[in-house]
Short mmCIF file of C-alpha atoms in Angstrom, two decimals:
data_model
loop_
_atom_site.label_atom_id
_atom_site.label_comp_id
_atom_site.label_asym_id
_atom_site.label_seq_id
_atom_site.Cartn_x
_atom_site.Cartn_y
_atom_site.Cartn_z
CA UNK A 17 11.49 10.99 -7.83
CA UNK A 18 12.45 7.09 -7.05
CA UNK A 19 9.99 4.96 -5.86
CA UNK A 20 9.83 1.97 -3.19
CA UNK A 21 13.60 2.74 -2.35
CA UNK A 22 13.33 2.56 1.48
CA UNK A 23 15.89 4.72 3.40
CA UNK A 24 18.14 2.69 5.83
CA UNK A 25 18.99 5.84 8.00
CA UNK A 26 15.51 6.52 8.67
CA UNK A 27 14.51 3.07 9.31
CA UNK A 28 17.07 3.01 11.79
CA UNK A 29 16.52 6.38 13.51
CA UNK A 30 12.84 5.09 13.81
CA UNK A 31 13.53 1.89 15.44
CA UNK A 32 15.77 3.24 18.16
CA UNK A 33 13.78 6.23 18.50
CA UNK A 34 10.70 4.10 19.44
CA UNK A 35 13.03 1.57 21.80
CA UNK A 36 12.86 -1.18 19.25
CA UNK A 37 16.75 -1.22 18.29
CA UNK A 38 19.39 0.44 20.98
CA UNK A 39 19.85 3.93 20.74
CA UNK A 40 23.79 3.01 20.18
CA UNK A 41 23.47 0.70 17.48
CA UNK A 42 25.36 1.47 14.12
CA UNK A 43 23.17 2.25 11.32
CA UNK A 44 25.92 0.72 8.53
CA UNK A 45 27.60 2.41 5.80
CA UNK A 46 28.77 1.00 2.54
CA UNK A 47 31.94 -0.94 2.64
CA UNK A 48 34.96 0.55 0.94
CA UNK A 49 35.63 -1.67 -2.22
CA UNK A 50 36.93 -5.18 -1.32
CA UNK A 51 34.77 -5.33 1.83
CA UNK A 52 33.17 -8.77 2.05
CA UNK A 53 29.40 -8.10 1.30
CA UNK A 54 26.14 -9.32 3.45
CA UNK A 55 25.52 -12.94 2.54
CA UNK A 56 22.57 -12.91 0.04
CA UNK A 57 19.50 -13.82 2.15
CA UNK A 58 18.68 -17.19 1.49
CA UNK A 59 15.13 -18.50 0.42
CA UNK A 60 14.90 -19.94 4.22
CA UNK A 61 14.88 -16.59 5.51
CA UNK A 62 12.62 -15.19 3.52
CA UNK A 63 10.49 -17.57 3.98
CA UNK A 64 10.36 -17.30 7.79
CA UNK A 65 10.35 -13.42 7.51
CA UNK A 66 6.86 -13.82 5.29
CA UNK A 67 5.62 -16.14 7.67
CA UNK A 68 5.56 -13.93 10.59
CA UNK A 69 4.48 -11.19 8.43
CA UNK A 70 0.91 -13.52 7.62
CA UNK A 71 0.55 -14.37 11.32
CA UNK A 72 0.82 -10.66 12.05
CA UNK A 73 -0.99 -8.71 9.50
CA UNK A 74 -3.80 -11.77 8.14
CA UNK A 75 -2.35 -11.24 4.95
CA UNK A 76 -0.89 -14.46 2.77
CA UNK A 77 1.39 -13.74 -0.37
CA UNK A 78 0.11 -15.61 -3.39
CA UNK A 79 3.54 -16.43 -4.83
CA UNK A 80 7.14 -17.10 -3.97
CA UNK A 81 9.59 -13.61 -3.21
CA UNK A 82 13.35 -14.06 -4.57
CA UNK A 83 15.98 -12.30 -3.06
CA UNK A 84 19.18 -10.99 -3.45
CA UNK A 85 21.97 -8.18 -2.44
CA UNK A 86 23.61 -5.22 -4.00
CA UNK A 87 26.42 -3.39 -3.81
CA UNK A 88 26.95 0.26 -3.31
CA UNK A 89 28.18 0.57 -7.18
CA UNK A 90 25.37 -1.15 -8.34
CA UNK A 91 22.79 0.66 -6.08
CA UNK A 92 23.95 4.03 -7.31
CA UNK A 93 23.86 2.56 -11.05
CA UNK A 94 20.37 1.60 -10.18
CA UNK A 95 18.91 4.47 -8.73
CA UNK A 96 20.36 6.56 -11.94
CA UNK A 97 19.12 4.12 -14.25
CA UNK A 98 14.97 3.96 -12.54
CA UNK A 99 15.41 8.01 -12.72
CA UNK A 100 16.82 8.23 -16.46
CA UNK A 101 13.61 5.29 -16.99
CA UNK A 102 10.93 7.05 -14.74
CA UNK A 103 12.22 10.97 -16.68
CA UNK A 104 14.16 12.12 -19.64
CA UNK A 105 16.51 14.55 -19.34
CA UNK A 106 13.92 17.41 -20.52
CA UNK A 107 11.65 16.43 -17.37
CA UNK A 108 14.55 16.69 -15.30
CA UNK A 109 15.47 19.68 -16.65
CA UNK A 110 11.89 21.43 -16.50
CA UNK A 111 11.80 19.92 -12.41
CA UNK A 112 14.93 21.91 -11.83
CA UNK A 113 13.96 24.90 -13.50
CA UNK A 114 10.44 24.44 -11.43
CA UNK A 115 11.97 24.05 -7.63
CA UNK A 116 14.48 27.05 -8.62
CA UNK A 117 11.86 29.30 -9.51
CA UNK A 118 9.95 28.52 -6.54
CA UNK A 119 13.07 28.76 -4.39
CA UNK A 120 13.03 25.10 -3.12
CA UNK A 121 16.26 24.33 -4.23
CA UNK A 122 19.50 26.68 -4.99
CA UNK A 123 19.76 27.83 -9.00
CA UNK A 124 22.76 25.78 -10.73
CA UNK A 125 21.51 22.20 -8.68
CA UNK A 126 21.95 19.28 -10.24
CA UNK A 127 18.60 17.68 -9.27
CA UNK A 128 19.45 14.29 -10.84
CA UNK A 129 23.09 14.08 -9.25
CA UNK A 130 21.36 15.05 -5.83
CA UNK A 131 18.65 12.97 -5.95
CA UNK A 132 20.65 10.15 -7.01
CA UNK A 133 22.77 11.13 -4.42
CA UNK A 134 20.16 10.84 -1.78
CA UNK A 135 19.05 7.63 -2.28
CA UNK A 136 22.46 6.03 -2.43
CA UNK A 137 23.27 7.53 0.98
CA UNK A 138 20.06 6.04 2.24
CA UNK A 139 18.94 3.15 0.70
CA UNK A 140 18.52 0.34 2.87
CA UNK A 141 16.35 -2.31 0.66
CA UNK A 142 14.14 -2.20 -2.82
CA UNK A 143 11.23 -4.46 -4.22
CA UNK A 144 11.55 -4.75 -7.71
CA UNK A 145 7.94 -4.94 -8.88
CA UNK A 146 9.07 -5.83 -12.54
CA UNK A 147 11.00 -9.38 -11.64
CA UNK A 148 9.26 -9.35 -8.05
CA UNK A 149 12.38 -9.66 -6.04
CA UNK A 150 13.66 -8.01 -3.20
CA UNK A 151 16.92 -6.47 -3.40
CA UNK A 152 19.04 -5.53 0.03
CA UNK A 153 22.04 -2.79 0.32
CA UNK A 154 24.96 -5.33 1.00
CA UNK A 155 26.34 -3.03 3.63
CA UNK A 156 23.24 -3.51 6.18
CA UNK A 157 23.98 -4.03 9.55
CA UNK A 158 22.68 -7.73 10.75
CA UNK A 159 20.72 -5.79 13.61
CA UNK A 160 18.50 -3.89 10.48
CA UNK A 161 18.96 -6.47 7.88
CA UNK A 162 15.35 -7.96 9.13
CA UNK A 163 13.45 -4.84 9.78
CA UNK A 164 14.45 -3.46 6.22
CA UNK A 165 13.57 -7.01 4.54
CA UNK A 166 10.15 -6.97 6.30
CA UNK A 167 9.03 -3.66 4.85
CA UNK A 168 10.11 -4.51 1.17
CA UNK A 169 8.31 -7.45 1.42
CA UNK A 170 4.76 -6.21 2.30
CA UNK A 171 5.42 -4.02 -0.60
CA UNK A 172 6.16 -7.87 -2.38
CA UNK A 173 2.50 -8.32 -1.07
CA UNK A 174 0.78 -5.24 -2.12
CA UNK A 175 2.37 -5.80 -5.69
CA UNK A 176 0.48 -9.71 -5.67
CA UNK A 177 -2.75 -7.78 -4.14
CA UNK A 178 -2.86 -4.46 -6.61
CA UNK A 179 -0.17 -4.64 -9.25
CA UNK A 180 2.24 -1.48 -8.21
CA UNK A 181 4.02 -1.00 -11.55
CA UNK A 182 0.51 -0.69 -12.95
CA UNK A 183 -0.31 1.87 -10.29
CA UNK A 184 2.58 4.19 -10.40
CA UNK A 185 2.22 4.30 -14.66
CA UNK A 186 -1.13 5.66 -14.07
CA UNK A 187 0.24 8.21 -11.99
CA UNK A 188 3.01 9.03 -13.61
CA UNK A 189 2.45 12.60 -15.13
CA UNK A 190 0.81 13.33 -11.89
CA UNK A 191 2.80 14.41 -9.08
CA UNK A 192 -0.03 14.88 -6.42
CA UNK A 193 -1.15 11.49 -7.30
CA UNK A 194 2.17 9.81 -7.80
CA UNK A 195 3.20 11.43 -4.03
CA UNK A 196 -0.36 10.05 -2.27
CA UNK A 197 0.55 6.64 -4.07
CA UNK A 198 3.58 6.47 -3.00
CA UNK A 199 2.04 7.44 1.07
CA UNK A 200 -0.57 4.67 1.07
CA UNK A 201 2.15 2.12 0.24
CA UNK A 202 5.28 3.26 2.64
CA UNK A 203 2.80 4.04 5.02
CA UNK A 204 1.12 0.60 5.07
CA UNK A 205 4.32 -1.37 4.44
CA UNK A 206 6.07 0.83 7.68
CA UNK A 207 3.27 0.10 9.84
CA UNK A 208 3.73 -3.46 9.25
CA UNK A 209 7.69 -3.31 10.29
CA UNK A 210 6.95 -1.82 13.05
CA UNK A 211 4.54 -5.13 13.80
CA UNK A 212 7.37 -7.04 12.73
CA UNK A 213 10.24 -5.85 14.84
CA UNK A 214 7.68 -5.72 17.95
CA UNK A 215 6.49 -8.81 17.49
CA UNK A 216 2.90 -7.30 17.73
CA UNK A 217 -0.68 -7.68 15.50
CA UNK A 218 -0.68 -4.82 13.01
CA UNK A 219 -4.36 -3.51 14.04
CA UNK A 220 -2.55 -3.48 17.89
CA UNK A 221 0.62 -1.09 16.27
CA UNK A 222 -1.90 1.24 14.74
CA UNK A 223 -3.77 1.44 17.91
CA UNK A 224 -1.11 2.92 20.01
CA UNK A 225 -1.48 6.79 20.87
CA UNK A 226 0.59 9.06 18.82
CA UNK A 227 2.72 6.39 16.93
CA UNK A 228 3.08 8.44 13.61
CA UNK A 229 4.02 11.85 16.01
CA UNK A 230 6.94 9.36 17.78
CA UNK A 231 8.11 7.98 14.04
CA UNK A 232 8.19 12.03 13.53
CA UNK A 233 10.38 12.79 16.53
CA UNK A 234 12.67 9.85 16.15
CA UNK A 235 13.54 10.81 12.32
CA UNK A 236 14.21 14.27 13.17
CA UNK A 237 16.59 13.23 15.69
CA UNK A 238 18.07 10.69 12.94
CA UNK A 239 18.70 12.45 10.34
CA UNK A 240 21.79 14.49 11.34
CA UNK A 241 23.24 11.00 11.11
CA UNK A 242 23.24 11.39 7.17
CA UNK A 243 25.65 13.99 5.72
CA UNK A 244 23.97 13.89 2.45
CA UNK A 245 20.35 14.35 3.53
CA UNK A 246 21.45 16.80 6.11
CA UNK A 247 22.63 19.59 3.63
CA UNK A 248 19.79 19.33 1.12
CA UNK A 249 17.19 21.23 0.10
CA UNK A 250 14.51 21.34 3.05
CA UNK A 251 11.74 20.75 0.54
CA UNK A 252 13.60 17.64 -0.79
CA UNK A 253 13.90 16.15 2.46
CA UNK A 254 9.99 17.14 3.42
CA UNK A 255 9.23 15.52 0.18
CA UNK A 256 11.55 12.26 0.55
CA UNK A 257 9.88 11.69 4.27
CA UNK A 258 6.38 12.59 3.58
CA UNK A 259 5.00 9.20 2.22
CA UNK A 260 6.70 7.19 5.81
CA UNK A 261 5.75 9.63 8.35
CA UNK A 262 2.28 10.96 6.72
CA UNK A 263 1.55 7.87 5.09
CA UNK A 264 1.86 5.79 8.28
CA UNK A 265 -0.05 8.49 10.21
CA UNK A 266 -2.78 8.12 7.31
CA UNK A 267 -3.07 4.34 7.24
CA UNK A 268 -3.31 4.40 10.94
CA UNK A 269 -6.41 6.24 10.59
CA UNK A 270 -7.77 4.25 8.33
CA UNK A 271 -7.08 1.06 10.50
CA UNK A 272 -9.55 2.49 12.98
CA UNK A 273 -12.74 1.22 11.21
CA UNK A 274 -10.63 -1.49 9.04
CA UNK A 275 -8.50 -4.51 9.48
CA UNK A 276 -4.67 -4.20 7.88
CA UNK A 277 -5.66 -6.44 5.04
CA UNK A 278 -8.86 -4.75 3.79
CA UNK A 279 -6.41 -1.53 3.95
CA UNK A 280 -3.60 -3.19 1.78
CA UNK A 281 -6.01 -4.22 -0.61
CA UNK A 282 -6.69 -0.53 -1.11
CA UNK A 283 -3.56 0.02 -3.51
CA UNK A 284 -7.20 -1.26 -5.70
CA UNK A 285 -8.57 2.12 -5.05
CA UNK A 286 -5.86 4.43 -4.10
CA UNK A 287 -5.69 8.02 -2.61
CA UNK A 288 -5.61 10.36 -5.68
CA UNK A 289 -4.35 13.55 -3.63
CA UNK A 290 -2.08 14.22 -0.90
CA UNK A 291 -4.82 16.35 0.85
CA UNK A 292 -6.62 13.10 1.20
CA UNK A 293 -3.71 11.57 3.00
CA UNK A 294 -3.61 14.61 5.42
CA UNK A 295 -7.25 14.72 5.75
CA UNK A 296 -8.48 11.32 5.38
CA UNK A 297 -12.14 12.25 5.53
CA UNK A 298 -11.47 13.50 2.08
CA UNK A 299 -10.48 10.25 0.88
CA UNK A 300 -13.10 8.46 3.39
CA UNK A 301 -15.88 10.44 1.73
CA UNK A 302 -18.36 8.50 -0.82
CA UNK A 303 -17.76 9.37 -2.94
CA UNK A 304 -13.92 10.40 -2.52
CA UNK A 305 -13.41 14.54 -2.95
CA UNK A 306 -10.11 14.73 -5.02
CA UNK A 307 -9.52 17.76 -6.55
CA UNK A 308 -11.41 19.48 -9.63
CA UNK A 309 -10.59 19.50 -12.99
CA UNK A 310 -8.20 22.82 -13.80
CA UNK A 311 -6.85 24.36 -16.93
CA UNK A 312 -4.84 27.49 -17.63
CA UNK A 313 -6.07 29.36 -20.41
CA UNK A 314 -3.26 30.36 -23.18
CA UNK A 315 -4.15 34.04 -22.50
CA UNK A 316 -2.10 33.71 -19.28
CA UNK A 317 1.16 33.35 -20.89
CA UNK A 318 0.76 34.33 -24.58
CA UNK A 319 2.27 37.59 -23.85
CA UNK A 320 5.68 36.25 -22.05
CA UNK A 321 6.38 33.57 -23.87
CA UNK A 322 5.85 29.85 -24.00
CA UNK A 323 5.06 26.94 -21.80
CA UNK A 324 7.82 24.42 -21.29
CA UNK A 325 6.46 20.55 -20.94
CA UNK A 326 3.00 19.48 -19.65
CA UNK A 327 1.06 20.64 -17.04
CA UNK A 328 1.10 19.64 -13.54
CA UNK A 329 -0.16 19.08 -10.21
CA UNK A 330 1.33 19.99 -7.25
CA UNK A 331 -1.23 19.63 -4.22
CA UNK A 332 -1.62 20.60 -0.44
CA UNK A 333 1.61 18.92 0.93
CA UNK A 334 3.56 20.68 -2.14
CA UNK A 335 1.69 23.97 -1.85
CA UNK A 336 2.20 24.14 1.61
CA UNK A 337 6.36 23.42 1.18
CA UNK A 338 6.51 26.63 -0.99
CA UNK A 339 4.48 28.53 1.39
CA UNK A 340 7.04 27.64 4.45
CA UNK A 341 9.83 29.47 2.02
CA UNK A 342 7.79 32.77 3.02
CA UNK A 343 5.78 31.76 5.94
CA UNK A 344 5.89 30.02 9.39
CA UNK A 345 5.41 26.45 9.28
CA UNK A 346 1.68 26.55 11.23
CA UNK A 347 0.70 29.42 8.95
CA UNK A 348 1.70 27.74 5.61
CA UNK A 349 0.28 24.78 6.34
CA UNK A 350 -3.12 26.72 7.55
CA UNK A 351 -3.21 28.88 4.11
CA UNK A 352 -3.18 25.64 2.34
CA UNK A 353 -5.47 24.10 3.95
CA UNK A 354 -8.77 23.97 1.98
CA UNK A 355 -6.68 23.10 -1.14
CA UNK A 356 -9.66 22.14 -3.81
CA UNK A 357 -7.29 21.53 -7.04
CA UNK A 358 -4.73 22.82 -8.89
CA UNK A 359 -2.48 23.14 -12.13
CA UNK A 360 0.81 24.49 -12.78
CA UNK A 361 2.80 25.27 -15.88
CA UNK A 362 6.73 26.82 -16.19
CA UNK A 363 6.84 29.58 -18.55
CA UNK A 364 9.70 30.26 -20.23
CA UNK A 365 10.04 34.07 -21.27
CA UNK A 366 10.55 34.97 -25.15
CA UNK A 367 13.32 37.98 -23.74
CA UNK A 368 15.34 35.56 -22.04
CA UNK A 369 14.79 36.84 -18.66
CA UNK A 370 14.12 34.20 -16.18
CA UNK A 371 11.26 31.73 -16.15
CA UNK A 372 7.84 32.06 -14.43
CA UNK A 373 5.67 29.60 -12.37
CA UNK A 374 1.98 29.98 -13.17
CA UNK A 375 -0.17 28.77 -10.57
CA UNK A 376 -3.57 28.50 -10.80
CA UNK A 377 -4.60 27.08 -7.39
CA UNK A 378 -9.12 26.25 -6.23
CA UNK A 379 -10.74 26.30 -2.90
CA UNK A 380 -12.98 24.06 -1.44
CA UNK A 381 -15.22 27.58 -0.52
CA UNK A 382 -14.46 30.92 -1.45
CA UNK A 383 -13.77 31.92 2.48
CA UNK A 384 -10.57 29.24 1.88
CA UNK A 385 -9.17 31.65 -0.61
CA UNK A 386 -9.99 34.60 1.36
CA UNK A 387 -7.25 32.95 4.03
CA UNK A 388 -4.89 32.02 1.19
CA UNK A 389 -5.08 35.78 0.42
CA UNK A 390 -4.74 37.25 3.79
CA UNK A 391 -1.97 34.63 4.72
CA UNK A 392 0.35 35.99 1.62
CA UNK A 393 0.03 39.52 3.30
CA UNK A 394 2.92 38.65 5.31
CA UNK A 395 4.64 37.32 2.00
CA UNK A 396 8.70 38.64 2.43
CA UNK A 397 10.53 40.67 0.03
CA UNK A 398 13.45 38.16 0.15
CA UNK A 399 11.17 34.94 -0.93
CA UNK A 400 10.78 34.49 -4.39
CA UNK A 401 8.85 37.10 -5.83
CA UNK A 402 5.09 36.51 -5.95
CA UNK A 403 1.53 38.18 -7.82
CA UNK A 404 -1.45 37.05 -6.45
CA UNK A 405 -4.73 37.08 -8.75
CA UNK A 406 -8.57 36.45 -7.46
CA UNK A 407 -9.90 34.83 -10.99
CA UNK A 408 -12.79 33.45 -9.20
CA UNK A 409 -14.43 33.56 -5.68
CA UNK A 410 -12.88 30.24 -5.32
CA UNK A 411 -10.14 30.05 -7.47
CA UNK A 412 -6.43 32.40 -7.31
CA UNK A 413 -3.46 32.42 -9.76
CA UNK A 414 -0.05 33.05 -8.64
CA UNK A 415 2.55 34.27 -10.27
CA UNK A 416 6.10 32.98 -9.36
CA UNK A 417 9.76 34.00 -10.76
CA UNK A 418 12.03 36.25 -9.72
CA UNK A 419 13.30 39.80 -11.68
CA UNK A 420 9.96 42.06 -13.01
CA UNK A 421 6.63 40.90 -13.73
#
């Protein structure tokens, strides 16, 4: 829900995962009040940080980057101001009522206060793309403070290439689109940290065997470090780590037939689907297959009662989180594979019972349905209760919400 806040936890699980910081070293935590802060960085260091970043990724900024810190008080002020500026309450309120139907989070969670929550626990560093400055937590360890400020500030460069705050308004009623956004540009500014703190060509990083499996590992075996993180929702945290770990693994395999600054300049042309981040032929493909055009007809709900807020579009990555709530892991993510498009609309019922998730979901080919279908065979009674309908050869509608149909 908040965008280019990078997470200081997992940056630092990643880094000693992969050898590049000790295993040992502190991650930081926010001073109690009174605490002297981390000295503002000055412009000298920025400066010297963005000129390694040129020699090692061929890209040159075309402006000056300010720079500055913030406390803990003020990050938490600003990650609940960007989400009471990127939703109003009634979008927040219509998420909730979305994830609890599907079962992704508990009923009675206060989404905002969580997510809010979240960030504040992990947020390491944040590139303003309104005033173009880089912001840093003023709690940072010194042996981070570098590796944090280096990934903000390619995102300082993609902003000069592409114009992110232009990007992410296009997307923003999209959450497919907003989530494949938000992939190409952690994944591309991560890659280029991991340059940084090796001291290694970009196109040399992306070459090495398995490097997005190893950034995988080493936040799994991070993340127990973060109390916060560690007791929510596992669809939250699948959703918070999917643009770093996917989107690295994605740019990587676009840097096989491209240098790293023809892919930066890509925020031009960005993925429009998270199935074209996990299968970047999709994206790759001229010219790119997103996902069709879908509407739900009125007829679907006129009898229960009335849609709450606009339509929406949740994806493969998304589809295949709800699935895992019934389903093993490899089978969820198999059942959604062949995603071809989607919409989906919360229905609130006229009696007052509780709301309904209509899901209107198409295939690539009718025989990716067929495995959509067979998978929910081994749908559980305890998962949220679920009505499958063929509407097409290609095309199937669930039904979602607990109590009768």
């Amino acid at each position: 829900m908040v965008r280019l806040l990078t997470p200081l936890l997992f940056v630092f699980g990643w880094l000693a995962g992969l050898g590049i910081l000790p295993a040992a070293a502190p991650a930081g935590s926010p001073p109690a009040d009174g605490e002297p802060a981390t000295a503002t960085p000055d412009a000298a260091t920025v400066e010297r940080v963005l000129a390694k970043l040129e020699r090692l990724t061929g890209v040159s900024r075309k402006r000056p980057v300010a720079a500055r810190t913030m406390s803990r008080a003020e990050i938490e002020t600003l990650v609940l101001r960007k989400l009471g500026a990127d939703y109003t309450e009634a979008e927040i309120r219509e998420e909730t009522l979305i994830l609890e139907t599907l079962g992704l989070v508990p009923a009675g969670t206060d989404l905002k206060r969580l997510v809010a929550d979240l960030y504040t626990e992990q947020l390491g560093g944040y590139y303003d793309p309104d005033s173009g400055a880089y912001v840093m937590a003023d709690w940072i360890e010194p042996v981070l403070q570098e590796a944090v400020m280096a990934h903000e500030l390619v995102h300082a460069l993609q902003d000069q290439s592409g114009g992110i705050s232009a990007l992410q308004a296009q997307v923003r009623h999209d959450d497919d689109a907003a989530l494949a956004l938000m992939a190409l540009l952690e994944g591309t500014a991560t890659l280029a940290m991991l340059a940084y703190m090796t001291d290694a060509p970009v196109e040399q990083v992306a070459a090495i065997p398995g490097i997005a499996a190893m950034m995988r590992t080493a936040a799994r075996q991070s993340q127990g470090q973060a109390a916060v993180f560690a007791r929510a929702p596992a669809f939250l945290q699948a959703a918070m780590l999917f643009p770093y770990l996917e989107g690295t693994d994605f740019v990587c395999r676009l840097m096989e037939t491209r240098t790293f600054a023809q892919t930066l300049r890509l925020v031009e042309h960005p993925p429009a689907t998270t199935e074209q981040i996990l299968r970047s032929e999709k994206y790759l493909a001229t010219p790119p297959e997103g996902g069709r055009p879908l509407a739900l007809d009125e007829s679907c709900w006129r009898e229960m009662g009335r849609p709450v807020g606009q339509p929406r579009h949740w994806g493969q990555f998304q589809l295949a989180e709800f699935l895992k709530r019934g389903l093993p892991d490899a089978d969820a993510a198999g059942a959604a594979r062949g995603w071809g498009g989607d919409v989906l609309v919360l229905v609130e019922r006229s009696d007052g019972r509780p709301p309904l998730v209509l899901w209107l979901i198409a295939w690539d080919a009718p025989a990716d349905a067929d495995r959509f279908q067979a998978a929910l065979a081994a749908w559980p009674a305890d998962a949220p209760r679920l009505v499958a309908t063929r509407t097409a050869p290609d095309a199937v509608l669930l039904r979602i919400g607990n109590g009768p149909p």
